[in-house]
Amino acid sequence: MARRVVLIGHPVAHSLSGVLQQAAFDALGIDAVYEPMDRPLIELSEAIGGLRGDEYLGANITVPFKERVVPMVDRSTEEAHATGAVDTITREGSKLIGHNTDVLGFRPALDSLVGKQRMPKLAVVLGAGGGARAAARLRAGAFGTAPVSARLATRRPTAREAAVPGTLDGAHRAVGSTFTLQKPIFWS
């Protein structure tokens, strides 16, 4: 019987993850099905708890839940703990392990972009969700990258605590439609 891997978020109907992940499972001969699981916030805890069942291999987590699932897993990897965001959940027996694969995904892109050049001392990351946290964490010196200042800028007032306190050393938060760097950055 095929085991299940689900994409948990709200909304998820537009996502192409199912097509990509299922193609990978099929190509590798993994007996699994990848399914979207659109859940409102009120059903999130129940959905995460359900992943403990033997029919599940794990899950991918997407907006708007990457930060909200952190306390729902039994253990977090270093990347997930440091960013305060979980985008993948795996199982070890009935234990749920939270991972953040965004950090690992951003590293090669950043290395490719900068190459052997000296890293800029300042980066602006637009956004404040799990992916933005991963990018800011990577730029702020975690996981072997030279320390720099990483600034998160977002239009969402609810993102006030986008940077997990104490984890983005040297990073600054900005909320609202303006962000002061050397000149204000405006967007609508």
XYZ file of N, CA and C in Angstrom:
564
model
N 0.833 -1.183 0.000
C 0.000 0.000 0.000
C 0.879 1.249 0.000
N 0.556 2.172 -0.872
C 1.337 3.404 -0.987
C 1.198 4.240 0.273
N 2.315 4.800 0.731
C 2.310 5.702 1.888
C 2.058 7.111 1.385
N 1.610 7.970 2.274
C 1.203 9.324 1.896
C 2.234 10.368 2.320
N 2.415 11.342 1.456
C 3.152 12.563 1.768
C 2.209 13.685 1.368
N 2.039 14.659 2.250
C 1.071 15.715 1.987
C 1.717 17.094 2.029
N 1.088 18.004 1.309
C 1.456 19.420 1.345
C 0.384 20.110 2.168
N 0.764 20.620 3.346
C -0.188 21.275 4.233
C -0.003 22.784 4.138
N -1.096 23.467 3.839
C -1.090 24.916 3.747
C -2.502 25.401 3.509
N -2.624 26.690 3.234
C -3.942 27.255 2.946
C -3.762 28.574 2.215
N -4.029 28.619 0.933
C -4.530 27.575 0.043
C -3.370 26.770 -0.564
N -3.689 25.610 -1.127
C -2.668 24.782 -1.787
C -3.085 24.296 -3.176
N -4.311 24.568 -3.580
C -4.813 24.058 -4.866
C -3.963 24.516 -6.048
N -3.355 25.677 -5.955
C -2.559 26.232 -7.049
C -1.157 25.617 -7.152
N -0.742 24.906 -6.124
C 0.643 24.426 -6.038
C 0.956 23.350 -7.074
N 2.150 23.438 -7.642
C 2.650 22.417 -8.566
C 3.475 21.356 -7.838
N 3.594 21.477 -6.521
C 4.398 20.532 -5.749
C 3.961 19.092 -5.966
N 2.669 18.853 -6.027
C 2.175 17.494 -6.192
C 2.688 16.834 -7.455
N 2.659 17.555 -8.557
C 3.135 17.016 -9.835
C 4.632 16.725 -9.764
N 5.390 17.654 -9.228
C 6.843 17.486 -9.140
C 7.235 16.359 -8.191
N 6.644 16.358 -7.011
C 6.999 15.338 -6.025
C 6.566 13.941 -6.481
N 5.367 13.835 -7.054
C 4.904 12.528 -7.508
C 5.795 11.996 -8.617
N 6.226 12.869 -9.521
C 7.138 12.451 -10.592
C 8.449 11.927 -9.995
N 8.938 12.575 -8.954
C 10.173 12.123 -8.299
C 9.964 10.768 -7.640
N 8.856 10.601 -6.923
C 8.564 9.300 -6.302
C 8.507 8.201 -7.355
N 7.786 8.460 -8.441
C 7.638 7.464 -9.505
C 8.981 7.116 -10.145
N 9.790 8.145 -10.417
C 11.093 7.927 -11.061
C 12.029 7.118 -10.164
N 11.903 7.300 -8.860
C 12.770 6.603 -7.916
C 12.179 5.278 -7.423
N 10.986 4.954 -7.892
C 10.353 3.701 -7.480
C 9.882 3.706 -6.041
N 9.564 4.873 -5.506
C 9.077 4.987 -4.129
C 7.560 4.822 -4.144
N 7.059 3.876 -3.366
C 5.631 3.601 -3.317
C 4.964 4.625 -2.394
N 4.709 5.796 -2.954
C 4.119 6.887 -2.177
C 3.254 7.747 -3.085
N 2.272 8.396 -2.487
C 1.447 9.364 -3.203
C 1.585 10.712 -2.515
N 1.653 11.748 -3.329
C 1.796 13.113 -2.824
C 0.474 13.828 -3.037
N -0.080 14.383 -1.955
C -1.405 14.979 -2.014
C -1.427 16.357 -1.356
N -2.178 17.293 -1.933
C -2.388 18.564 -1.238
C -3.357 18.371 -0.079
N -3.132 19.074 1.011
C -4.021 19.021 2.168
C -4.295 20.463 2.598
N -5.325 21.043 2.021
C -5.697 22.418 2.328
C -6.435 22.441 3.655
N -5.842 23.103 4.640
C -6.443 23.158 5.969
C -6.426 24.591 6.486
N -7.555 25.041 7.040
C -7.539 26.343 7.706
C -6.781 26.222 9.025
N -6.399 27.338 9.583
C -5.623 27.358 10.822
C -6.274 26.538 11.931
N -7.571 26.605 12.035
C -8.262 25.913 13.123
C -8.078 24.393 13.043
N -7.738 23.855 11.869
C -7.543 22.418 11.695
C -6.066 22.014 11.620
N -5.173 22.965 11.780
C -3.745 22.685 11.608
C -3.222 21.670 12.616
N -3.510 21.843 13.882
C -2.997 20.944 14.910
C -3.452 19.508 14.662
N -4.700 19.339 14.298
C -5.229 18.008 13.997
C -4.520 17.398 12.783
N -4.281 18.213 11.755
C -3.594 17.721 10.558
C -2.169 17.281 10.880
N -1.455 18.067 11.682
C -0.084 17.712 12.059
C -0.085 16.457 12.919
N -0.993 16.367 13.871
C -1.100 15.180 14.705
C -1.375 13.924 13.890
N -2.153 14.058 12.835
C -2.469 12.926 11.974
C -1.257 12.343 11.270
N -0.203 13.141 11.124
C 1.015 12.664 10.457
C 1.713 11.559 11.236
N 1.341 11.349 12.485
C 1.940 10.290 13.302
C 1.473 8.899 12.867
N 0.403 8.850 12.072
C -0.125 7.578 11.597
C 0.823 6.892 10.629
N 0.817 5.565 10.641
C 1.735 4.781 9.812
C 1.543 4.986 8.310
N 0.382 5.493 7.895
C 0.159 5.690 6.462
C 0.935 6.876 5.896
N 1.542 7.686 6.778
C 2.275 8.882 6.336
C 3.786 8.669 6.380
N 4.455 9.166 5.332
C 5.920 9.279 5.358
C 6.324 10.627 5.939
N 5.519 11.646 5.671
C 5.831 12.983 6.159
C 5.006 14.019 5.426
N 5.470 15.269 5.489
C 4.714 16.364 4.894
C 5.633 17.513 4.530
N 5.149 18.307 3.587
C 5.730 19.613 3.311
C 4.769 20.636 3.892
N 5.310 21.711 4.420
C 4.498 22.761 5.018
C 4.717 24.035 4.215
N 3.635 24.714 3.896
C 3.748 25.953 3.141
C 2.915 27.035 3.818
N 2.808 28.179 3.160
C 2.099 29.325 3.730
C 0.672 28.931 4.071
N 0.233 29.457 5.151
C 0.885 30.381 6.078
C 1.368 29.701 7.364
N 1.773 28.425 7.288
C 1.969 27.643 8.496
C 3.404 27.308 8.877
N 4.409 27.737 8.132
C 5.786 27.330 8.421
C 6.230 27.673 9.840
N 5.809 28.804 10.344
C 6.190 29.198 11.698
C 5.285 28.545 12.742
N 4.031 28.372 12.414
C 3.047 27.857 13.371
C 3.252 26.390 13.732
N 3.873 25.598 12.848
C 4.033 24.173 13.153
C 5.239 23.887 14.043
N 6.109 24.850 14.239
C 7.322 24.620 15.033
C 7.021 23.980 16.391
N 6.083 24.498 17.182
C 5.836 23.856 18.481
C 5.059 22.536 18.389
N 4.610 22.176 17.194
C 3.810 20.958 17.030
C 4.654 19.727 16.721
N 5.956 19.914 16.440
C 6.825 18.774 16.158
C 7.558 18.375 17.428
N 8.052 17.138 17.448
C 8.739 16.632 18.637
C 10.183 17.109 18.727
N 10.781 17.335 17.568
C 12.176 17.783 17.528
C 12.371 18.588 16.260
N 13.246 19.592 16.318
C 13.575 20.404 15.151
C 15.056 20.276 14.844
N 15.383 20.305 13.561
C 16.784 20.323 13.158
C 17.382 21.693 13.485
N 18.693 21.797 13.387
C 19.372 23.066 13.664
C 18.820 24.197 12.797
N 18.634 23.921 11.506
C 18.136 24.953 10.600
C 16.724 25.396 10.976
N 15.854 24.435 11.305
C 14.479 24.768 11.686
C 14.457 25.554 12.996
N 15.267 25.136 13.940
C 15.332 25.851 15.220
C 15.848 27.275 15.020
N 16.902 27.411 14.235
C 17.531 28.728 14.043
C 16.629 29.697 13.297
N 15.844 29.202 12.346
C 14.982 30.087 11.566
C 13.604 30.244 12.175
N 13.236 29.339 13.070
C 11.894 29.397 13.639
C 10.827 29.039 12.627
N 11.200 28.233 11.620
C 10.261 27.852 10.568
C 10.532 26.414 10.134
N 9.450 25.668 9.910
C 9.535 24.282 9.460
C 8.842 24.182 8.107
N 9.543 23.648 7.099
C 8.911 23.456 5.796
C 8.786 21.980 5.413
N 9.375 21.094 6.191
C 9.304 19.658 5.940
C 9.206 18.929 7.276
N 8.326 17.952 7.331
C 8.201 17.115 8.523
C 8.440 15.673 8.103
N 9.363 15.012 8.809
C 9.600 13.587 8.594
C 9.225 12.849 9.878
N 9.159 11.538 9.768
C 8.805 10.725 10.932
C 9.962 9.825 11.313
N 10.171 9.696 12.606
C 11.059 8.681 13.186
C 10.184 7.912 14.157
N 9.644 6.770 13.704
C 8.626 6.081 14.490
C 7.397 6.955 14.527
N 6.917 7.270 15.731
C 5.759 8.164 15.850
C 6.182 9.605 16.141
N 7.475 9.864 16.195
C 7.986 11.214 16.458
C 8.029 12.018 15.164
N 7.655 13.287 15.251
C 7.692 14.186 14.108
C 8.920 15.079 14.203
N 9.710 15.104 13.120
C 10.933 15.900 13.073
C 10.725 17.049 12.089
N 10.937 18.284 12.560
C 10.771 19.470 11.723
C 12.095 19.892 11.102
N 12.066 20.119 9.808
C 13.250 20.537 9.053
C 12.979 21.878 8.374
N 14.031 22.614 8.080
C 13.924 23.786 7.216
C 14.879 23.562 6.060
N 14.340 23.220 4.904
C 15.169 22.951 3.721
C 15.433 24.215 2.919
N 14.771 25.322 3.266
C 15.004 26.577 2.555
C 16.458 27.028 2.692
N 17.032 26.854 3.880
C 18.427 27.257 4.106
C 19.339 26.503 3.136
N 19.145 25.187 3.061
C 19.969 24.376 2.162
C 19.732 24.732 0.704
N 18.516 25.137 0.366
C 18.209 25.537 -1.004
C 18.797 26.891 -1.369
N 18.825 27.820 -0.413
C 19.361 29.151 -0.695
C 20.884 29.153 -0.801
N 21.547 28.292 -0.061
C 23.010 28.318 -0.038
C 23.630 28.178 -1.432
N 23.273 27.165 -2.236
C 23.882 27.062 -3.573
C 23.530 28.249 -4.461
N 22.308 28.770 -4.335
C 21.931 29.930 -5.143
C 22.777 31.142 -4.773
N 22.981 31.339 -3.483
C 23.797 32.460 -3.020
C 25.250 32.276 -3.445
N 25.772 31.066 -3.288
C 27.144 30.786 -3.715
C 27.311 31.009 -5.208
N 26.329 30.594 -5.995
C 26.384 30.763 -7.444
C 26.333 32.240 -7.826
N 25.497 32.984 -7.126
C 25.343 34.406 -7.414
C 26.610 35.185 -7.085
N 27.192 34.906 -5.948
C 28.350 35.665 -5.478
C 29.656 35.025 -5.929
N 29.688 33.697 -6.038
C 30.907 33.002 -6.449
C 32.026 33.223 -5.456
N 33.204 33.486 -5.955
C 34.363 33.688 -5.081
C 34.547 35.158 -4.706
N 33.606 35.995 -5.144
C 33.676 37.406 -4.784
C 33.471 37.560 -3.283
N 33.883 38.688 -2.795
C 33.650 38.998 -1.389
C 32.165 39.269 -1.185
N 31.604 38.688 -0.150
C 30.185 38.876 0.131
C 29.904 40.331 0.471
N 28.801 40.877 -0.037
C 28.412 42.232 0.369
C 28.143 42.253 1.870
N 28.331 43.409 2.485
C 28.139 43.501 3.931
C 26.687 43.698 4.319
N 25.832 44.018 3.370
C 24.437 44.285 3.690
C 23.534 43.577 2.694
N 22.476 42.982 3.188
C 21.474 42.349 2.336
C 20.101 42.782 2.814
N 19.193 42.989 1.878
C 17.810 43.273 2.199
C 16.993 42.094 1.708
N 16.226 41.508 2.596
C 15.367 40.383 2.255
C 13.934 40.886 2.304
N 13.250 40.843 1.174
C 11.861 41.278 1.126
C 10.980 40.107 1.525
N 10.252 40.288 2.606
C 9.391 39.234 3.126
C 9.761 38.955 4.561
N 8.911 38.179 5.223
C 9.178 37.861 6.622
C 8.701 36.470 6.986
N 8.370 35.661 6.000
C 7.914 34.302 6.267
C 9.081 33.351 6.439
N 8.787 32.062 6.372
C 9.805 31.038 6.587
C 10.962 31.111 5.607
N 10.671 31.364 4.319
C 11.736 31.475 3.322
C 12.620 32.691 3.561
N 11.993 33.803 3.923
C 12.757 35.016 4.215
C 13.639 34.820 5.445
N 13.115 34.140 6.440
C 13.907 33.859 7.644
C 15.124 33.020 7.297
N 14.935 32.036 6.414
C 16.056 31.184 6.016
C 17.117 31.994 5.290
N 16.691 32.857 4.370
C 17.644 33.685 3.630
C 18.376 34.640 4.563
N 17.649 35.262 5.480
C 18.276 36.189 6.423
C 19.231 35.453 7.348
N 18.845 34.281 7.799
C 19.710 33.496 8.684
C 21.002 33.119 7.980
N 20.895 32.690 6.740
C 22.075 32.320 5.965
C 22.982 33.528 5.790
N 22.408 34.672 5.450
C 23.203 35.887 5.252
C 23.745 36.438 6.566
N 23.068 36.162 7.675
C 23.490 36.726 8.959
C 24.614 35.938 9.603
N 25.118 34.927 8.915
C 26.302 34.250 9.417
C 26.116 32.828 9.861
N 24.931 32.293 9.770
C 24.712 30.918 10.207
C 25.245 29.942 9.178
N 25.558 28.740 9.635
C 25.902 27.628 8.764
C 27.104 27.920 7.875
N 28.086 28.653 8.375
C 29.344 28.814 7.675
C 29.457 30.010 6.758
N 28.456 30.869 6.675
C 28.542 32.054 5.827
C 29.091 33.207 6.661
N 29.916 34.044 6.061
C 30.511 35.169 6.784
C 29.426 36.092 7.332
N 29.578 36.570 8.569
C 28.564 37.438 9.162
C 28.387 38.739 8.389
N 27.159 39.111 8.171
C 26.796 40.376 7.549
C 25.510 40.835 8.203
N 25.046 42.011 7.831
C 23.757 42.473 8.320
C 22.694 42.060 7.320
N 21.652 41.408 7.786
C 20.518 41.016 6.951
C 19.293 41.724 7.489
N 18.598 42.424 6.635
C 17.421 43.179 7.067
C 16.177 42.612 6.412
N 15.170 42.348 7.226
C 13.900 41.862 6.727
C 12.968 43.046 6.543
N 12.357 43.148 5.393
C 11.387 44.206 5.129
C 10.092 43.568 4.655
N 8.991 43.984 5.245
C 7.704 43.405 4.882
C 6.602 44.434 4.995
N 5.538 44.208 4.225
C 4.361 45.072 4.319
C 3.366 44.535 5.324
N 3.512 43.301 5.774
C 2.527 42.688 6.666
C 2.719 43.149 8.100
N 1.750 43.854 8.665
C 1.879 44.282 10.064
C 2.003 43.097 11.014
N 1.468 41.947 10.653
C 1.535 40.785 11.530
C 2.920 40.166 11.556
N 3.829 40.678 10.763
C 5.173 40.106 10.689
C 6.141 40.779 11.651
N 5.618 41.498 12.634
C 6.475 42.203 13.581
C 7.536 41.312 14.201
N 7.195 40.086 14.459
C 8.142 39.161 15.059
C 8.681 38.175 14.027
N 8.883 38.649 12.798
C 9.344 37.776 11.718
C 10.698 37.154 12.024
N 11.557 37.903 12.661
C 12.850 37.353 13.052
C 12.694 36.760 14.440
N 13.061 35.517 14.583
C 12.945 34.863 15.878
C 13.896 35.543 16.847
N 13.417 36.052 17.979
C 14.292 36.783 18.900
C 15.547 35.991 19.250
N 16.678 36.649 19.099
C 17.940 36.039 19.483
C 18.576 35.153 18.432
N 17.905 34.921 17.303
C 18.491 34.001 16.326
C 19.090 34.720 15.133
N 18.641 35.930 14.858
C 19.176 36.660 13.718
C 20.083 37.769 14.216
N 21.196 37.385 14.832
C 22.120 38.365 15.363
C 22.544 39.320 14.262
N 22.439 40.604 14.530
C 22.823 41.605 13.544
C 21.746 41.881 12.525
N 20.647 41.158 12.571
C 19.567 41.395 11.619
C 18.594 42.413 12.206
N 17.939 43.112 11.350
C 16.993 44.135 11.771
C 15.642 43.829 11.160
N 14.581 44.210 11.859
C 13.238 43.995 11.354
C 12.652 45.321 10.928
N 11.868 45.282 9.887
C 11.137 46.461 9.458
C 9.738 46.027 9.083
N 8.757 46.783 9.513
C 7.376 46.459 9.212
C 6.707 47.718 8.698
N 5.860 47.585 7.730
C 5.136 48.720 7.179
C 5.540 48.936 5.745
N 5.111 50.037 5.182
C 5.380 50.264 3.773
C 6.687 51.001 3.546
N 7.401 51.362 4.601
C 8.704 51.988 4.430
C 9.736 51.253 5.255
N 10.946 51.324 4.816
C 12.046 50.666 5.507
C 13.265 51.538 5.301
N 13.901 51.944 6.365
C 15.037 52.842 6.236
C 16.320 52.053 6.126
N 17.005 52.230 5.030
C 18.319 51.641 4.835
C 19.231 52.851 4.838
N 19.617 53.355 3.699
C 20.253 54.652 3.635
C 19.229 55.654 3.143
N 18.331 55.189 2.293
C 17.183 55.955 1.847
C 15.970 55.079 2.112
N 14.805 55.681 2.295
C 13.608 54.851 2.485
C 13.325 53.999 1.251
N 12.840 52.806 1.466
C 12.375 51.929 0.398
C 10.856 51.952 0.482
N 10.193 52.321 -0.596
C 8.733 52.365 -0.604
C 8.215 51.355 -1.597
N 7.155 50.708 -1.259
C 6.458 49.877 -2.224
C 4.998 49.816 -1.870
N 4.180 49.502 -2.839
C 2.733 49.454 -2.575
C 2.190 48.084 -2.875
